[in-house]
mmCIF file of C-alpha atoms in Angstrom:
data_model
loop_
_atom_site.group_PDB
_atom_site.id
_atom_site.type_symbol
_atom_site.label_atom_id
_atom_site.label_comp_id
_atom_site.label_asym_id
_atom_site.label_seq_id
_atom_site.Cartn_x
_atom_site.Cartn_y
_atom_site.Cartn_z
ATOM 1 C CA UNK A 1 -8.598 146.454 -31.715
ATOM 2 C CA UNK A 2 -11.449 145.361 -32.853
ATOM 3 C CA UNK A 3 -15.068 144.178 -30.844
ATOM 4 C CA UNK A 4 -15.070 140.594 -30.601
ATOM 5 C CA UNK A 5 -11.639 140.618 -28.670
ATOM 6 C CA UNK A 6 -13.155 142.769 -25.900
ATOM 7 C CA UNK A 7 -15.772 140.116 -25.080
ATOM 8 C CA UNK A 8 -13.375 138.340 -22.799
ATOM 9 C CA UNK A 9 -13.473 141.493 -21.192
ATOM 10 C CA UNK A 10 -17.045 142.437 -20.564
ATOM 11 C CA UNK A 11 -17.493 138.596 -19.526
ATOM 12 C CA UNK A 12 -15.006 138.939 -16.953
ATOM 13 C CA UNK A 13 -16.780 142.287 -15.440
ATOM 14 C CA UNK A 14 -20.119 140.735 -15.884
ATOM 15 C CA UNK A 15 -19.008 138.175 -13.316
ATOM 16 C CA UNK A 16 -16.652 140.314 -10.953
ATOM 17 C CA UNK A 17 -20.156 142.731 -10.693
ATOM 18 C CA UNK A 18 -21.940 139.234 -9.214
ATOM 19 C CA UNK A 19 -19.892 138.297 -6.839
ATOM 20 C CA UNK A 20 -20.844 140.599 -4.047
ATOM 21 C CA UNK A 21 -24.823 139.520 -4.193
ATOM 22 C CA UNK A 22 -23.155 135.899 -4.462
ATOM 23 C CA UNK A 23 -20.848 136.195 -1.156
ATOM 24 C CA UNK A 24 -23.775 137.910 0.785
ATOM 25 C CA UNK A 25 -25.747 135.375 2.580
ATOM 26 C CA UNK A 26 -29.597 135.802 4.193
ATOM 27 C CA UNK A 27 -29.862 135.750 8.028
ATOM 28 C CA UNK A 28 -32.731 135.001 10.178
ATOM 29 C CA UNK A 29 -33.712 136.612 13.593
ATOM 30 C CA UNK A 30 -34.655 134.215 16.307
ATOM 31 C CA UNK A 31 -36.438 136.197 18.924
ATOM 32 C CA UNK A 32 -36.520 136.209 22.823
ATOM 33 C CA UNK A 33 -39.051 134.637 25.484
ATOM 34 C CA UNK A 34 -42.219 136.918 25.283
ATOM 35 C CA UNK A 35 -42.157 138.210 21.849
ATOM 36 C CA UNK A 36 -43.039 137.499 18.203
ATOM 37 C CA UNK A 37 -42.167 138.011 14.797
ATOM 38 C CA UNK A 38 -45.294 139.692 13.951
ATOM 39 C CA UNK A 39 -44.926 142.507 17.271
ATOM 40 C CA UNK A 40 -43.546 146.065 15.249
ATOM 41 C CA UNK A 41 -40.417 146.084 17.307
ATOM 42 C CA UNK A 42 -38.965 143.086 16.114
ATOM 43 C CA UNK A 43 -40.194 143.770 12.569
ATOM 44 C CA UNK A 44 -38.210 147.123 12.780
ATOM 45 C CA UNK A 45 -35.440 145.455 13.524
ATOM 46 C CA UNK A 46 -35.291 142.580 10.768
ATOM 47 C CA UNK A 47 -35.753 145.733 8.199
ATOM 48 C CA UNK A 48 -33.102 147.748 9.982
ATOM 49 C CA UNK A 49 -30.548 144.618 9.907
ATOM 50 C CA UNK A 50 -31.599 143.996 6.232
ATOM 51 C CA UNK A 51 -31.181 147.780 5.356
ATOM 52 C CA UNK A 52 -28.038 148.374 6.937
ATOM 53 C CA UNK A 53 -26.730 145.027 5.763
ATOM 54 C CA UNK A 54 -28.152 144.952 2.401
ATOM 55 C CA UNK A 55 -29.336 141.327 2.771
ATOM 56 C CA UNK A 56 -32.340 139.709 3.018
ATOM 57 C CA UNK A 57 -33.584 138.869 6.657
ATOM 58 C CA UNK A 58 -36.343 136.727 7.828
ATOM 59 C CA UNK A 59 -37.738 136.091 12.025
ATOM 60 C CA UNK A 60 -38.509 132.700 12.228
ATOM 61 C CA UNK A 61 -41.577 132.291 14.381
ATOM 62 C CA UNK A 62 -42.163 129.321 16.582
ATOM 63 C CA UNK A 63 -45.726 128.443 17.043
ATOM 64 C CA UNK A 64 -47.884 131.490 18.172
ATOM 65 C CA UNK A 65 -45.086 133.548 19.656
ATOM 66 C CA UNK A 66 -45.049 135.052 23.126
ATOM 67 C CA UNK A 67 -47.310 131.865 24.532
ATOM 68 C CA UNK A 68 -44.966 129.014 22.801
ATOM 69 C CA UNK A 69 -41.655 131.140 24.076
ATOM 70 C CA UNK A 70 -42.547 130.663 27.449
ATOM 71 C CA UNK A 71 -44.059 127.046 27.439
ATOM 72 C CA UNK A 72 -42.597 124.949 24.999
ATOM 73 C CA UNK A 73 -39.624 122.861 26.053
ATOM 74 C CA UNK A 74 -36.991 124.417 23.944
ATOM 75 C CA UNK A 75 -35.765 121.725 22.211
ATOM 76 C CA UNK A 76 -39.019 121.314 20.877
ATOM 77 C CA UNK A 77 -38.398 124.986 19.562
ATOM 78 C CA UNK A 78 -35.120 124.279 18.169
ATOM 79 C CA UNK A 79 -37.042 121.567 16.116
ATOM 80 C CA UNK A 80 -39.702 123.575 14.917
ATOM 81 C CA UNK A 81 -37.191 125.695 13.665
ATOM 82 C CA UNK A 82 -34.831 123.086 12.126
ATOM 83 C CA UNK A 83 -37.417 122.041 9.837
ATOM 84 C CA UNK A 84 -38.111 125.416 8.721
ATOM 85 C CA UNK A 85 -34.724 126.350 7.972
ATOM 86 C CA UNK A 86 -34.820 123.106 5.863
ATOM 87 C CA UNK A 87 -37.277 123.929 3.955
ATOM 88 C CA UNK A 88 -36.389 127.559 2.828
ATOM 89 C CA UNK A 89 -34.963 127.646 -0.586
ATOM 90 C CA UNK A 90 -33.654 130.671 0.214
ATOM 91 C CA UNK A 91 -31.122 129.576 3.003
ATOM 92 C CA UNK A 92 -29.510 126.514 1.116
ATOM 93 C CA UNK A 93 -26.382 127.815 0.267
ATOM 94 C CA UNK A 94 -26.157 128.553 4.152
ATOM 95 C CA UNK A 95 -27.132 131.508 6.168
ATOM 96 C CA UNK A 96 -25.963 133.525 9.240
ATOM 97 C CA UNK A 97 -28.251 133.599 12.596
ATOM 98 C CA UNK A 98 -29.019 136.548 14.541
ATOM 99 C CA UNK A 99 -30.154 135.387 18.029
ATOM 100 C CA UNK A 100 -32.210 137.710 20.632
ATOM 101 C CA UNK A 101 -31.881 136.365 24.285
ATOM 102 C CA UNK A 102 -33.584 133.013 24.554
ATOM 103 C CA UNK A 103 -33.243 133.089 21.080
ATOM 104 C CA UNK A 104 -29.730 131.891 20.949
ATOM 105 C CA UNK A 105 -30.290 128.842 22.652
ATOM 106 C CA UNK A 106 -32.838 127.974 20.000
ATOM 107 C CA UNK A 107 -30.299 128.876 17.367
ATOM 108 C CA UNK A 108 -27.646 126.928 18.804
ATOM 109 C CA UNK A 109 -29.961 123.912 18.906
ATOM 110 C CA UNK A 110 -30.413 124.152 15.503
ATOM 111 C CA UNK A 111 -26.730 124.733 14.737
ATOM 112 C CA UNK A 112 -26.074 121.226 17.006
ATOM 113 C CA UNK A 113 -29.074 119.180 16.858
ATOM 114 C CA UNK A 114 -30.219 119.477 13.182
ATOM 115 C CA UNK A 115 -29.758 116.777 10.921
ATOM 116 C CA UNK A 116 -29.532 118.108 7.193
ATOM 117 C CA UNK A 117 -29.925 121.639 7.759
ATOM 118 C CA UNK A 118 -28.429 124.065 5.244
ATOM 119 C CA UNK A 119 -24.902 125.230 6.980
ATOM 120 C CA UNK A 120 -24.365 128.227 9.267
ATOM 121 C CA UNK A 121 -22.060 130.782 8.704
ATOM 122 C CA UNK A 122 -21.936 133.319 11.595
ATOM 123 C CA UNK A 123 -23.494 133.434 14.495
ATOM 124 C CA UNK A 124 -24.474 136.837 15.985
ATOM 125 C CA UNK A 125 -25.845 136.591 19.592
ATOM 126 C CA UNK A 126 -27.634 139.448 21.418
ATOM 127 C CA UNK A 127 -27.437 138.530 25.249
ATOM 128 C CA UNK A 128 -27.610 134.919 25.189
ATOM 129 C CA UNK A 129 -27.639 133.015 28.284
ATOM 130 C CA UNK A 130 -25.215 130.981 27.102
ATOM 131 C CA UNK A 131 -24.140 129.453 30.530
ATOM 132 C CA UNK A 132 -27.287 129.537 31.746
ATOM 133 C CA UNK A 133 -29.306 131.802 34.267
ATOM 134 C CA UNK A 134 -29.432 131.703 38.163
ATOM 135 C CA UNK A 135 -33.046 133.451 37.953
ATOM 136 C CA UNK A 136 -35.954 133.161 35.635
ATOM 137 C CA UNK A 137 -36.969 136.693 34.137
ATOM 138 C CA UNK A 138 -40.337 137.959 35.088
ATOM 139 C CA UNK A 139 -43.090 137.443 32.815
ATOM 140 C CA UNK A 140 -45.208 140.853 33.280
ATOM 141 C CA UNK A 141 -48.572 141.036 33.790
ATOM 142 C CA UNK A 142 -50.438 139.014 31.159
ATOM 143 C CA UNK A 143 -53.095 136.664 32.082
ATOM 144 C CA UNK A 144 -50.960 133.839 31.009
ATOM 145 C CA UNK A 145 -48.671 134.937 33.526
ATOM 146 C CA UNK A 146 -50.110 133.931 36.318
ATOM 147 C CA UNK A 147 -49.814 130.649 34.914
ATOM 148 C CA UNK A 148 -46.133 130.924 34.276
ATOM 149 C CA UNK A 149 -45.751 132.190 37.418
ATOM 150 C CA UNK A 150 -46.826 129.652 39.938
ATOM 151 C CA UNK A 151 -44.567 127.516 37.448
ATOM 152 C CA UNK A 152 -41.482 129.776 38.667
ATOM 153 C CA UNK A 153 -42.398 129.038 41.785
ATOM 154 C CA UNK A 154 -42.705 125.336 41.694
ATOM 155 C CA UNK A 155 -39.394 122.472 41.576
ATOM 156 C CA UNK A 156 -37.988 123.836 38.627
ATOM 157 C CA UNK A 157 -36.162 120.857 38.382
ATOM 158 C CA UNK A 158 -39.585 118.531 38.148
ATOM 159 C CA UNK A 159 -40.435 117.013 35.195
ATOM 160 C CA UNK A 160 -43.476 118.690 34.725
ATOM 161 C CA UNK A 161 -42.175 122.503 34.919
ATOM 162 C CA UNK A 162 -39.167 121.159 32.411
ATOM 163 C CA UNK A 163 -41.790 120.048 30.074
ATOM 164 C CA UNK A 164 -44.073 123.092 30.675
ATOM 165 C CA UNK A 165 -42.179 126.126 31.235
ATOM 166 C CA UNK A 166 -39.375 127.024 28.582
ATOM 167 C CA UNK A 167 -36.772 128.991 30.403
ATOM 168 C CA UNK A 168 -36.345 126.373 33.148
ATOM 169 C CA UNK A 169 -34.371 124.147 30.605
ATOM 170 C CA UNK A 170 -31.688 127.051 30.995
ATOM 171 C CA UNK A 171 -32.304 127.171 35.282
ATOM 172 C CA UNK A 172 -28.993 126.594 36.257
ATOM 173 C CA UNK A 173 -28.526 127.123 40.064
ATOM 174 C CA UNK A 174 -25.036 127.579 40.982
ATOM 175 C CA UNK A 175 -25.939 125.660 44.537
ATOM 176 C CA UNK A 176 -27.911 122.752 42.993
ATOM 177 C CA UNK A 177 -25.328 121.793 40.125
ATOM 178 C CA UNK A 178 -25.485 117.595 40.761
ATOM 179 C CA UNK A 179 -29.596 117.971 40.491
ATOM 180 C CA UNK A 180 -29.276 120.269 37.015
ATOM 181 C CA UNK A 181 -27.172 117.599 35.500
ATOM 182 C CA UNK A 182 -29.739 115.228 36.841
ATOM 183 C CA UNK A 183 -32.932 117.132 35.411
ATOM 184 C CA UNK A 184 -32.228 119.788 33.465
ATOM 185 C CA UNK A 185 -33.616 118.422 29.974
ATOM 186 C CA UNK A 186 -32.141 121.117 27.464
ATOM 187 C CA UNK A 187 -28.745 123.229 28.486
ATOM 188 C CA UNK A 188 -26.674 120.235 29.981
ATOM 189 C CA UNK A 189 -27.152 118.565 26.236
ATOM 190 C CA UNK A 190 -26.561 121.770 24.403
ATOM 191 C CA UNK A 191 -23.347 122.248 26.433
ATOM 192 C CA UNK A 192 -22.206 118.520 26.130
ATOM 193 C CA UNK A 193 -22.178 118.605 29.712
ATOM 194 C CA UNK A 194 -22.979 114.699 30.735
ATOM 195 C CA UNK A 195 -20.103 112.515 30.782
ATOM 196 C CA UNK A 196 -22.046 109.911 29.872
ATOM 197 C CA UNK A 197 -23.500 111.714 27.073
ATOM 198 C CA UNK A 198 -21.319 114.000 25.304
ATOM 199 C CA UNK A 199 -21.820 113.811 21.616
ATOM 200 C CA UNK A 200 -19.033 114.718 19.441
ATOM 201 C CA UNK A 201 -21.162 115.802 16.483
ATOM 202 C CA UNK A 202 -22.152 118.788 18.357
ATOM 203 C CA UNK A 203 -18.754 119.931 18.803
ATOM 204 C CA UNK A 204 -17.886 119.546 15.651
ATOM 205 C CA UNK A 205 -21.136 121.665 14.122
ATOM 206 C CA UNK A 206 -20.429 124.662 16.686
ATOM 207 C CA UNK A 207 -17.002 125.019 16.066
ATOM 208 C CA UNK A 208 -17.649 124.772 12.481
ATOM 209 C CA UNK A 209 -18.956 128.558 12.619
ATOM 210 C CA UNK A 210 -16.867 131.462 10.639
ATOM 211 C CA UNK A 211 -17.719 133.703 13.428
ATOM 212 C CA UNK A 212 -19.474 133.617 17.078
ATOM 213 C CA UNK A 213 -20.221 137.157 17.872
ATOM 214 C CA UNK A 214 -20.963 137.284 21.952
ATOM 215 C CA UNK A 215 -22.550 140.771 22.783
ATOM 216 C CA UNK A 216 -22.766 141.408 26.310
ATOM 217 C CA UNK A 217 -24.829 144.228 27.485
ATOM 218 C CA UNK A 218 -22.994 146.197 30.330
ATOM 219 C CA UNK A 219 -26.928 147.124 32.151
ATOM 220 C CA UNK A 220 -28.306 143.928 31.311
ATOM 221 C CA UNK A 221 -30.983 143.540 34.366
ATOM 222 C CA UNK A 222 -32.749 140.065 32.568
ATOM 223 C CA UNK A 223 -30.260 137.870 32.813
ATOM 224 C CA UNK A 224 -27.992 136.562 35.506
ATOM 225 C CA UNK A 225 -25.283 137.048 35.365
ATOM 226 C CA UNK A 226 -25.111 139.236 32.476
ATOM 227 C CA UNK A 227 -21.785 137.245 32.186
ATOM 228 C CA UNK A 228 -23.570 134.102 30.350
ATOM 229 C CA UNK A 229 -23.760 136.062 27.512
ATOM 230 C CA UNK A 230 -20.053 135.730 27.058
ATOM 231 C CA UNK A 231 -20.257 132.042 28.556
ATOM 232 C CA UNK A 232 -18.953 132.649 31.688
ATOM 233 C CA UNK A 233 -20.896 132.165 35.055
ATOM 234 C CA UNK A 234 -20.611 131.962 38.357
ATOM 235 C CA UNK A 235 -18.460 129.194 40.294
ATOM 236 C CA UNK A 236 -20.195 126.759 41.569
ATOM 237 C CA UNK A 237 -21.973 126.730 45.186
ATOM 238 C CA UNK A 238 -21.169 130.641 44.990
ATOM 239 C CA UNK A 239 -23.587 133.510 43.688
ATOM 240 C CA UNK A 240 -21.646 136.242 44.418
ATOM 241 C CA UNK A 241 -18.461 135.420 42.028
ATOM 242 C CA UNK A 242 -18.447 134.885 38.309
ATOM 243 C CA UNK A 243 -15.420 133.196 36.263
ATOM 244 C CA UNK A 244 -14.911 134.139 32.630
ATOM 245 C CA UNK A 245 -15.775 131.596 29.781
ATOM 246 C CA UNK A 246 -11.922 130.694 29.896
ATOM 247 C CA UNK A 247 -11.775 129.500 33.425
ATOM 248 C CA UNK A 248 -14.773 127.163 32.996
ATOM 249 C CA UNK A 249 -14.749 123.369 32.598
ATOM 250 C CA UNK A 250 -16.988 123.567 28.755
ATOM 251 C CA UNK A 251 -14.150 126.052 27.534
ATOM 252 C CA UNK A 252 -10.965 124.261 29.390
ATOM 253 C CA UNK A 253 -12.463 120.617 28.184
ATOM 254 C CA UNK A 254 -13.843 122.268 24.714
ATOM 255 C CA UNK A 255 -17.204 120.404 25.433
ATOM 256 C CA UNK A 256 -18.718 122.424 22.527
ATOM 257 C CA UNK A 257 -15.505 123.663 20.500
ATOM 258 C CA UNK A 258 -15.733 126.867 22.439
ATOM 259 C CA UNK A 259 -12.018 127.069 22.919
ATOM 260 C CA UNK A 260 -11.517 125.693 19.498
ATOM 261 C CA UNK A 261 -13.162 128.347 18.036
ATOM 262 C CA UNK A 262 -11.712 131.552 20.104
ATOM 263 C CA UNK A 263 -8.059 129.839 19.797
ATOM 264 C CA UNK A 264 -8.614 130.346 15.936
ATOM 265 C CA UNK A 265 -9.919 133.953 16.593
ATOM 266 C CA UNK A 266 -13.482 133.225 15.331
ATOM 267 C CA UNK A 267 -15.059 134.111 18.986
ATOM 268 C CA UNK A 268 -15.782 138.149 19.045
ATOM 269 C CA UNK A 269 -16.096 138.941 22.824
ATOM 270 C CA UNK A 270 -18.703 142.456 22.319
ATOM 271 C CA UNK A 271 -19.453 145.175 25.205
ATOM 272 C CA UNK A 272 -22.167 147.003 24.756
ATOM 273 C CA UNK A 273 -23.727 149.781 26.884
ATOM 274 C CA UNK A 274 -27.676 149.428 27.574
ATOM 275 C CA UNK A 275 -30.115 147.103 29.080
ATOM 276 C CA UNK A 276 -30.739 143.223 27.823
ATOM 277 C CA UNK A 277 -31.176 143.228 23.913
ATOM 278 C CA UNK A 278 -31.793 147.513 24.146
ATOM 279 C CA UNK A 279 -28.741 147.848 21.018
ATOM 280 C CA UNK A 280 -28.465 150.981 19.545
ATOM 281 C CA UNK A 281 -28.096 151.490 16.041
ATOM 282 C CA UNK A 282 -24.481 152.678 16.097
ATOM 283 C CA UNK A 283 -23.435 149.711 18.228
ATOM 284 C CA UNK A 284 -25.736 147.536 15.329
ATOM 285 C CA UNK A 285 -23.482 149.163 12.498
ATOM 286 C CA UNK A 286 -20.638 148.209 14.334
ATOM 287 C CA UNK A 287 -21.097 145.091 16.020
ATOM 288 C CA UNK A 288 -23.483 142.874 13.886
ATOM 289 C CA UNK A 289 -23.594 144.462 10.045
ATOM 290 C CA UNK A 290 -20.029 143.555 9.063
ATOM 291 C CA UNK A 291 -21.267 139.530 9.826
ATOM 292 C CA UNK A 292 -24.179 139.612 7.475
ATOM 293 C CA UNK A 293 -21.964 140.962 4.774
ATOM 294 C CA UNK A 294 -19.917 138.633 2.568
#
């Protein structure tokens, strides 16, 4: 046989060897309240992701970090983001998001609220308070913190700590549900929980995902309940009795496409030993890799 009828050939390995760079799509890491892209931890981790996964990774800062994580309104965040995501060549063909905490809600606003955005493939959350929290975390003892503290222990319902204090647009106390519908100004929209107000373009986005990935951490001592990261929470009126996602009204009514999604087994429910975001590298391997991979 002579050369020139082998070219078909070579041509057809040429391409076969591209296809796995082709399939594998970047991610980027949204962090949690009271850190920053720039702080070594979370640096560590992008590279680990990216070296395990063999992808490129990028954390997507918001403003200057730990301040703007605590006192930006978060939809303001998710915005901030949105545009940058928009604007990165390198995420047009789509991208998967790996969300830290807090840093799922942005990444979920971005998923619902963004107009134009490139598309998003999976979705890997790490503790998100999906559901919401019963208690804001404590901020530590940073000067700023005294700040956010007297904020904590203000109306967290008043206009003024929804617009200044980040976290409190995710306050959702069990006993107080008719005034968190009333003026909560960021998780009742991101759950499509208003009646009045439920927008079917954000179910449709959400349940557009490949893959949710909910990680729970069995220690987790930041949020409450630790359950929210699977999107259950507790019954209302009642703080001593959580329901799983399945049992609430946003999976039974598929307010989001929550149910849509986990009745087409694209919902991972994840169990992880350790304290809020504290994965080890094992559980990373196992639990995350395999989404950032073709």
């Amino acid at each position: 046989m002579d050369s020139p009828s082998l070219m078909p050939f070579f041509s057809f390995i040429l391409v076969f060897a591209a296809i796995p760079g082709s399939l594998s799509l970047p991610f980027v890491v949204l962090h949690g309240i009271g850190n920053q892209c720039s702080s070594q931890g979370l640096k560590n981790f992008t590279e680990l992701l990216s070296n395990y996964s063999g992808v490129e990774g990028y954390c997507l800062e918001v403003g200057n970090g730990v301040l703007d994580s605590w006192f930006m309104p978060l939809e303001k965040q998710a915005g901030i983001v949105c545009e940058k995501v928009k604007k990165m060549e390198e995420l047009k063909k789509g991208y998967n998001i790996v969300g830290l905490s807090q840093g799922n809600l942005i990444g979920r606003g971005v998923v619902e609220f963004c107009d134009g955005a490139p598309p998003v493939k999976n979705f890997i959350s790490l503790a998100g308070p999906h559901a919401g929290i019963a208690s804001v975390p404590l901020c530590g003892s940073a000067i700023f913190c005294r700040f956010a503290d007297e904020l904590i222990k203000s109306e967290i319902y008043s206009d003024y700590v929804q617009d200044h204090l980040a976290p409190s647009g995710f306050l959702k106390l069990p006993n107080a549900i008719p005034k968190y519908l009333e003026k909560c100004k960021f998780l009742p929209k991101l759950n499509n929980e208003l009646p009045q107000a439920r927008n079917s373009t954000y179910k449709q986005r959400f349940s557009s995902l490949q893959n949710l990935v909910l990680i729970m951490f069995e220690h987790d001592t930041v949020l409450v309940p630790r359950e929210t990261s699977w999107f259950g929470y507790y019954k209302d009126g009642a703080f001593n009795s959580t329901i799983p996602p399945q049992q609430t009204k946003l999976y039974i009514e598929d307010w989001i496409g929550l149910q849509t999604l986990d009745k087409a087994g694209r919902v991972k429910y994840i169990s992880v030993s350790g304290d809020h975001v504290k994965i080890s590298n094992s559980d990373m391997r196992k639990y995350v890799v395999p989404y950032l991979q073709g």
